[in-house]
Amino acid sequence: VERRSRLASPLLAPDHANLPPAFIYTAECDVLRDEGYAYSQKLEQAGVPVTYRDFAGMVHAFYGMGAFSVAAEQARTRIHQDIHNFFYANTKA
C-alpha cells in the first residue's frame, strides 16, 4: 500500500462524515503525533464526536509502559476513564 493511499492513512479519505465516535490519543514524543491531531480535526469538521488527548512527555508505546512510568500509568487511566464515561453516559435510560 502506498503511503499516500487512504488505505494506509484514514486521514486521506475523501469523506469523514457518518463515522462512529472516535477516541484519538497521541504522545508528545511520537512522529505520528501530528497525523493523529490532524485526523481528529478532520473528524470534528465532519461532525464526528471526537475525544482527543495528547500526552506530554510520552513516547509512541506509552500505553504499555505503566509498570515502568507513573506518567504512563496516569495516561492509561485517563484513557480508561474516557472510554468508560462514554459508554456509561450512553447506556443510561
Coordinates of N, CA and C in Angstrom, one line a residue, residues 14-63:
P14 N -11.6 10.7 1.4 CA -12.3 11.9 0.8 C -13.4 12.4 1.7
D15 N -14.0 11.5 2.5 CA -15.1 11.9 3.3 C -15.0 11.3 4.7
H16 N -15.2 12.1 5.7 CA -15.1 11.6 7.1 C -16.5 11.6 7.8
A17 N -17.5 11.9 7.1 CA -18.9 12.1 7.7 C -19.4 10.7 8.0
N18 N -20.3 10.7 9.0 CA -21.1 9.4 9.4 C -20.2 8.3 9.9
L19 N -19.1 8.7 10.5 CA -18.3 7.7 11.2 C -18.7 7.7 12.7
P20 N -18.4 6.6 13.4 CA -18.7 6.5 14.8 C -17.8 7.4 15.6
P21 N -18.2 7.7 16.8 CA -17.4 8.5 17.7 C -16.0 7.9 17.8
A22 N -15.0 8.8 18.0 CA -13.6 8.3 18.0 C -12.9 8.8 19.2
F23 N -12.0 8.0 19.6 CA -11.0 8.3 20.7 C -9.6 8.3 20.1
I24 N -9.0 9.5 20.1 CA -7.6 9.6 19.5 C -6.7 10.1 20.5
Y25 N -5.7 9.3 20.8 CA -4.7 9.6 21.8 C -3.3 9.7 21.2
T26 N -2.6 10.7 21.4 CA -1.2 10.9 20.9 C -0.2 11.1 22.0
A27 N 1.0 10.9 21.6 CA 2.1 11.1 22.5 C 3.0 12.2 22.0
E28 N 3.4 13.1 22.9 CA 4.2 14.3 22.6 C 5.4 13.9 21.8
C29 N 6.1 12.8 22.1 CA 7.3 12.4 21.5 C 7.2 11.3 20.5
D30 N 6.2 11.4 19.7 CA 5.8 10.4 18.7 C 5.8 11.0 17.3
V31 N 6.4 10.4 16.3 CA 6.4 11.0 15.0 C 5.1 11.0 14.3
L32 N 4.1 10.2 14.9 CA 2.8 10.2 14.4 C 1.8 11.2 15.0
R33 N 2.3 12.0 16.0 CA 1.5 12.9 16.7 C 0.7 13.8 15.8
D34 N 1.4 14.5 14.9 CA 0.7 15.5 14.0 C -0.4 14.8 13.2
E35 N -0.2 13.6 12.7 CA -1.2 13.0 11.9 C -2.4 12.6 12.8
G36 N -2.2 12.2 14.0 CA -3.3 11.9 14.9 C -4.1 13.2 15.2
Y37 N -3.4 14.3 15.4 CA -4.1 15.6 15.7 C -4.9 16.0 14.4
A38 N -4.3 15.9 13.3 CA -4.9 16.3 12.0 C -6.2 15.4 11.8
Y39 N -6.1 14.1 12.1 CA -7.2 13.3 11.9 C -8.4 13.6 12.8
S40 N -8.0 14.0 14.1 CA -9.1 14.4 15.0 C -9.8 15.7 14.5
Q41 N -9.0 16.6 13.9 CA -9.6 17.8 13.3 C -10.5 17.5 12.2
K42 N -10.1 16.6 11.3 CA -10.9 16.2 10.1 C -12.2 15.6 10.6
L43 N -12.2 14.8 11.6 CA -13.4 14.1 12.1 C -14.3 15.2 12.7
E44 N -13.8 16.1 13.5 CA -14.6 17.1 14.1 C -15.2 18.0 13.1
Q45 N -14.5 18.3 12.0 CA -15.1 19.2 11.0 C -16.2 18.4 10.2
A46 N -16.1 17.1 10.2 CA -17.2 16.3 9.6 C -18.4 16.0 10.5
G47 N -18.3 16.6 11.8 CA -19.4 16.4 12.7 C -19.3 15.1 13.5
V48 N -18.2 14.4 13.5 CA -18.0 13.2 14.3 C -17.5 13.5 15.7
P49 N -18.2 13.0 16.7 CA -17.7 13.2 18.1 C -16.4 12.6 18.3
V50 N -15.4 13.5 18.8 CA -14.1 13.0 19.0 C -13.6 13.4 20.4
T51 N -12.9 12.4 21.0 CA -12.2 12.7 22.2 C -10.7 12.7 21.8
Y52 N -10.0 13.8 21.9 CA -8.6 13.8 21.5 C -7.8 14.3 22.7
R53 N -6.7 13.6 23.0 CA -5.8 14.0 24.1 C -4.4 13.7 23.6
D54 N -3.5 14.6 23.9 CA -2.1 14.5 23.7 C -1.4 14.4 25.0
F55 N -0.6 13.3 25.2 CA 0.0 13.1 26.5 C 1.5 13.6 26.5
A56 N 1.7 14.7 27.3 CA 3.0 15.3 27.4 C 4.1 14.3 27.8
G57 N 5.2 14.4 27.2 CA 6.4 13.6 27.6 C 6.3 12.2 27.2
M58 N 5.2 11.7 26.6 CA 5.1 10.3 26.3 C 5.7 10.0 24.9
V59 N 6.0 8.7 24.8 CA 6.5 8.2 23.5 C 5.5 7.3 22.9
H60 N 5.7 6.8 21.7 CA 4.7 6.0 20.9 C 4.1 4.9 21.7
A61 N 4.8 4.1 22.4 CA 4.3 2.9 23.1 C 4.0 3.1 24.6
F62 N 3.6 4.4 24.9 CA 3.4 4.7 26.4 C 2.3 3.8 27.0
Y63 N 1.3 3.4 26.2 CA 0.2 2.7 26.8 C 0.6 1.5 27.5

